[in-house]
CSV table of C-alpha atoms in Angstrom, one decimal:
chain,number,residue,atom,x,y,z
D,1,MET,CA,0.0,0.0,0.0
D,2,THR,CA,1.2,3.5,-0.8
D,3,PRO,CA,2.3,5.2,2.4
D,4,LEU,CA,0.1,8.1,3.5
D,5,VAL,CA,1.6,11.6,3.6
D,6,PRO,CA,1.5,13.1,7.1
D,7,MET,CA,-0.9,15.9,7.5
D,8,LYS,CA,-1.2,18.9,9.8
D,9,PRO,CA,-4.6,18.8,11.5
D,10,LEU,CA,-7.2,21.4,10.5
D,11,ASP,CA,-7.6,23.9,13.3
D,12,GLY,CA,-9.2,27.0,11.6
D,13,PRO,CA,-9.8,28.8,8.3
D,14,GLY,CA,-6.1,29.7,7.7
D,15,GLY,CA,-5.2,26.1,6.9
D,16,TYR,CA,-8.3,24.9,5.2
D,17,LEU,CA,-7.1,24.9,1.6
D,18,ARG,CA,-4.0,22.9,2.2
D,19,TRP,CA,-6.0,20.5,4.5
D,20,LYS,CA,-8.7,20.0,1.9
D,21,GLU,CA,-6.3,19.1,-0.9
D,22,SER,CA,-4.2,16.9,1.4
D,23,VAL,CA,-7.4,15.0,2.6
D,24,LEU,CA,-8.5,14.5,-1.0
D,25,LEU,CA,-5.1,13.1,-2.0
D,26,ARG,CA,-5.3,10.7,0.9
D,27,LEU,CA,-8.9,9.6,0.2
D,28,HIS,CA,-8.1,9.1,-3.5
D,29,THR,CA,-5.0,7.1,-2.5
D,30,LEU,CA,-7.2,4.9,-0.4
D,31,GLY,CA,-9.8,4.6,-3.1
D,32,VAL,CA,-12.7,5.8,-1.0
D,33,ALA,CA,-13.2,9.4,-2.2
D,34,ARG,CA,-16.2,8.5,-4.2
D,35,VAL,CA,-18.5,8.4,-1.2
D,36,LEU,CA,-18.1,12.2,-0.8
D,37,SER,CA,-20.3,12.6,-3.9
D,38,VAL,CA,-22.1,9.3,-4.4
D,39,ASP,CA,-25.1,8.5,-2.3
D,40,ARG,CA,-25.5,5.1,-0.6
D,41,PRO,CA,-27.3,2.7,-2.9
D,42,PHE,CA,-30.7,1.5,-1.7
D,43,ALA,CA,-31.8,-0.6,-4.6
D,44,ALA,CA,-33.3,-4.0,-3.6
D,45,GLY,CA,-31.0,-6.9,-4.2
D,46,ASP,CA,-27.9,-4.7,-4.2
D,47,GLU,CA,-26.9,-5.5,-0.6
D,48,ALA,CA,-23.3,-6.2,-1.5
D,49,THR,CA,-22.9,-2.8,-3.1
D,50,ALA,CA,-24.5,-1.1,-0.1
D,51,LYS,CA,-22.1,-2.9,2.3
D,52,ASN,CA,-19.1,-1.9,0.2
D,53,TRP,CA,-20.3,1.7,0.2
D,54,ASP,CA,-20.8,1.5,4.0
D,55,HIS,CA,-17.2,0.2,4.4
D,56,ASP,CA,-15.7,2.9,2.2
D,57,ASP,CA,-17.8,5.6,3.9
D,58,ALA,CA,-16.6,4.5,7.4
D,59,ILE,CA,-13.0,4.7,6.3
D,60,CYS,CA,-13.5,8.0,4.6
D,61,ARG,CA,-15.3,9.6,7.6
D,62,GLY,CA,-12.7,8.2,9.9
D,63,HIS,CA,-9.8,9.7,8.0
D,64,ILE,CA,-11.5,13.1,7.8
D,65,LEU,CA,-12.2,13.1,11.6
D,66,THR,CA,-8.6,12.1,12.5
D,67,THR,CA,-7.3,15.1,10.5
D,68,LEU,CA,-9.3,17.6,12.7
D,69,SER,CA,-7.7,19.2,15.7
D,70,ASP,CA,-8.8,18.4,19.2
D,71,ARG,CA,-10.6,21.7,19.3
D,72,LEU,CA,-12.7,21.0,16.2
D,73,LEU,CA,-13.3,17.2,16.5
D,74,PRO,CA,-16.3,17.5,19.0
D,75,ASP,CA,-18.1,19.8,16.7
D,76,TYR,CA,-18.1,17.4,13.7
D,77,ALA,CA,-17.9,13.9,15.2
D,78,ARG,CA,-21.7,13.8,15.5
D,79,ILE,CA,-22.1,13.8,11.6
D,80,ALA,CA,-22.9,10.3,10.4
D,81,THR,CA,-21.6,10.1,6.8
D,82,ALA,CA,-18.4,11.2,5.1
D,83,GLY,CA,-20.2,13.3,2.5
D,84,ASP,CA,-22.3,15.2,5.1
D,85,LEU,CA,-19.1,15.7,7.2
D,86,TRP,CA,-17.2,17.0,4.1
D,87,ARG,CA,-20.0,19.5,3.2
D,88,ALA,CA,-20.3,20.7,6.8
D,89,LEU,CA,-16.6,21.6,6.9
D,90,ALA,CA,-16.8,23.3,3.5
D,91,ARG,CA,-19.9,25.3,4.8
D,92,THR,CA,-17.8,26.5,7.7
D,93,TYR,CA,-14.5,27.3,6.0
D,94,ASP,CA,-14.9,27.4,2.2
D,95,VAL,CA,-16.6,30.8,2.3
D,96,ASP,CA,-14.6,32.9,-0.2
D,97,SER,CA,-17.0,34.2,-2.8
D,98,ARG,CA,-16.3,35.2,-6.4
D,99,ARG,CA,-16.8,38.9,-5.4
D,100,ALA,CA,-14.2,38.5,-2.6
D,101,TRP,CA,-11.7,37.0,-5.0
D,102,ARG,CA,-12.4,39.8,-7.6
D,103,ASP,CA,-11.8,42.5,-5.0
D,104,ARG,CA,-8.5,40.8,-4.1
D,105,PHE,CA,-7.5,40.6,-7.7
D,106,ASP,CA,-8.4,44.2,-8.4
D,107,GLY,CA,-6.5,45.4,-5.3
D,108,PHE,CA,-3.4,43.4,-6.1
D,109,GLU,CA,-0.2,45.4,-6.8
D,110,PHE,CA,3.2,44.2,-7.6
D,111,HIS,CA,6.0,45.2,-5.2
D,112,HIS,CA,7.7,48.1,-6.9
D,113,LYS,CA,11.5,47.6,-7.3
D,114,ALA,CA,11.2,43.8,-6.7
D,115,PRO,CA,13.7,41.7,-8.5
D,116,GLY,CA,12.7,39.4,-11.4
D,117,ASP,CA,12.3,36.2,-9.5
D,118,VAL,CA,9.9,37.8,-7.1
D,119,LEU,CA,8.0,39.4,-10.0
D,120,LEU,CA,7.3,35.9,-11.5
D,121,GLU,CA,6.2,34.6,-8.1
D,122,GLU,CA,3.8,37.5,-7.7
D,123,MET,CA,2.5,37.0,-11.3
D,124,ALA,CA,1.6,33.4,-10.3
D,125,HIS,CA,-0.3,34.7,-7.3
D,126,ALA,CA,-2.1,37.4,-9.2
D,127,GLU,CA,-3.1,34.9,-11.9
D,128,ALA,CA,-4.5,32.5,-9.3
D,129,LEU,CA,-6.6,35.4,-7.8
D,130,GLY,CA,-8.0,36.0,-11.3
D,131,VAL,CA,-8.8,32.4,-11.8
D,132,ALA,CA,-10.5,32.1,-8.4
D,133,ALA,CA,-12.6,35.2,-9.4
D,134,LYS,CA,-13.6,33.3,-12.6
D,135,LEU,CA,-12.3,36.1,-14.8
D,136,PRO,CA,-11.6,35.4,-18.5
D,137,ASP,CA,-7.9,34.8,-19.3
D,138,ASP,CA,-7.7,37.8,-21.6
D,139,HIS,CA,-9.0,40.1,-18.9
D,140,VAL,CA,-6.6,38.8,-16.3
D,141,ALA,CA,-3.7,39.3,-18.8
D,142,SER,CA,-4.8,42.8,-19.8
D,143,ALA,CA,-5.3,43.9,-16.2
D,144,LEU,CA,-1.9,42.5,-15.1
D,145,CYS,CA,-0.2,44.2,-18.0
D,146,GLY,CA,-1.5,47.5,-16.6
D,147,LYS,CA,0.2,46.6,-13.2
D,148,LEU,CA,3.4,45.0,-14.5
D,149,PRO,CA,6.6,46.9,-15.2
D,150,GLU,CA,6.5,48.8,-18.5
D,151,VAL,CA,9.2,46.5,-20.0
D,152,VAL,CA,6.9,43.6,-19.6
D,153,GLY,CA,3.4,45.0,-19.9
D,154,THR,CA,3.9,47.1,-22.9
D,155,ALA,CA,5.8,44.5,-24.8
D,156,ALA,CA,3.1,41.9,-24.1
D,157,VAL,CA,0.3,44.0,-25.5
D,158,ALA,CA,2.4,45.0,-28.4
D,159,ARG,CA,3.0,41.4,-29.6
D,160,PRO,CA,1.8,41.3,-33.2
D,161,ASP,CA,1.8,37.5,-33.4
D,162,ALA,CA,-0.7,36.6,-30.7
D,163,GLU,CA,-3.9,37.7,-28.9
D,164,ILE,CA,-3.2,39.0,-25.4
D,165,GLY,CA,-3.5,36.2,-22.9
D,166,MET,CA,-1.6,34.9,-19.9
D,167,SER,CA,0.6,32.7,-22.0
D,168,VAL,CA,1.9,35.7,-23.9
D,169,VAL,CA,2.4,37.7,-20.6
D,170,TRP,CA,4.3,34.8,-19.1
D,171,ASP,CA,6.5,34.4,-22.2
D,172,VAL,CA,7.5,38.0,-22.2
D,173,ALA,CA,8.0,38.2,-18.4
D,174,ARG,CA,10.2,35.0,-18.4
D,175,ARG,CA,12.3,36.4,-21.3
D,176,VAL,CA,12.8,39.6,-19.5
D,177,VAL,CA,13.8,38.0,-16.2
D,178,ALA,CA,16.1,35.5,-18.0
D,179,SER,CA,18.0,38.4,-19.4
D,180,ASP,CA,19.3,39.2,-15.9
D,181,ILE,CA,17.7,42.6,-15.9
D,182,GLY,CA,18.2,44.4,-12.6
D,183,PRO,CA,15.3,46.0,-10.6
D,184,GLU,CA,16.5,49.5,-11.6
D,185,TRP,CA,15.9,48.6,-15.3
D,186,LEU,CA,12.9,46.4,-14.7
D,187,TRP,CA,11.0,49.2,-13.1
D,188,LYS,CA,12.0,52.1,-15.5
D,189,THR,CA,9.0,54.2,-16.5
D,190,PRO,CA,8.2,56.4,-19.5
D,191,GLU,CA,8.6,59.4,-17.3
D,192,THR,CA,12.3,58.8,-17.2
D,193,ASP,CA,14.1,60.8,-20.0
D,194,ASP,CA,16.0,59.0,-22.8
D,195,GLU,CA,19.4,59.9,-21.4
D,196,GLU,CA,18.6,58.3,-18.1
D,197,GLN,CA,16.6,55.4,-19.3
D,198,GLY,CA,18.7,54.5,-22.3
D,199,GLY,CA,16.2,51.8,-23.4
D,200,TYR,CA,15.9,48.1,-22.8
D,201,TYR,CA,15.5,45.2,-25.1
D,202,LEU,CA,13.9,41.9,-24.1
D,203,ASP,CA,17.4,40.4,-24.6
D,204,GLY,CA,19.1,43.0,-22.4
D,205,PRO,CA,20.0,46.7,-22.1
D,206,LYS,CA,20.3,48.8,-25.3
D,207,PRO,CA,23.9,48.9,-26.4
D,208,PRO,CA,25.5,52.4,-26.0
D,209,GLY,CA,24.9,54.7,-29.0
D,210,GLN,CA,22.3,52.4,-30.6
D,211,SER,CA,19.2,54.1,-32.0
D,212,THR,CA,16.0,53.8,-30.1
D,213,GLY,CA,13.9,54.2,-33.2
D,214,ARG,CA,12.8,50.6,-33.6
D,215,ARG,CA,12.1,50.3,-29.9
D,216,GLU,CA,9.9,53.4,-29.9
D,217,ARG,CA,8.0,52.1,-32.9
D,218,GLY,CA,7.0,49.1,-30.9
D,219,GLU,CA,8.6,46.4,-33.2
D,220,HIS,CA,8.5,42.9,-31.9
D,221,GLY,CA,11.1,42.2,-29.2
D,222,HIS,CA,11.4,45.8,-28.1
D,223,VAL,CA,9.6,48.0,-25.6
D,224,ALA,CA,7.6,50.8,-27.1
D,225,ARG,CA,7.5,53.2,-24.2
D,226,ASN,CA,4.8,55.4,-25.8
D,227,CYS,CA,2.7,52.5,-27.2
D,228,ARG,CA,-0.9,52.8,-26.3
D,229,ARG,CA,-1.9,49.7,-24.3
D,230,ARG,CA,-4.8,47.7,-25.7
D,231,GLY,CA,-7.6,46.0,-24.0
D,232,PHE,CA,-7.5,47.4,-20.5
D,233,VAL,CA,-11.2,47.0,-19.7
D,234,ARG,CA,-13.0,45.8,-16.7
D,235,ALA,CA,-15.0,42.6,-17.1
């Protein structure tokens, strides 16, 4: 039998998501997760199937209860079936609404001057907020382009070869970070004059003395600092 992964007991809302996913992994490993969504069979002459369901339900319920803290166990031990127990816990702790996720997504801001590796981590978090809010992929991408550094956001919306989407944003962001751009270049803004800014290509800083004409025209692979961003609309 596959060894079961140790779990931290659920003791409040802060650990619910990790607890939920860990319990589901355990129940699927044991082959009893079906009783969470399948009712007990009551058809006449199907006694063997009913007994098998009762067996799986007892195992499933027992594993859920053993992963609750001593503080929570008395509140839920009274519930007779695994499915009812699972739904009772979700009713208590799985309360994040779509509106709440949308508010968190709209209020998200990247940490200004953060290095590239932190930027990618924050992108993943922001994308997850958008998915939880059930926002369309193109809206999530457009909204994040308005929050990302200019060198990423403007280049993503200016891509001529693809519709704006998170795959495009990720491609541009990863290329920028892979070029070892420092925070001082990553967070340059259009308000900085040409002498100070110098320009930045997706492959690295603009070589000294090189014309910025192509970059300012928004050609592929360059940042058009004055390019009008497309698609920044609220869903």
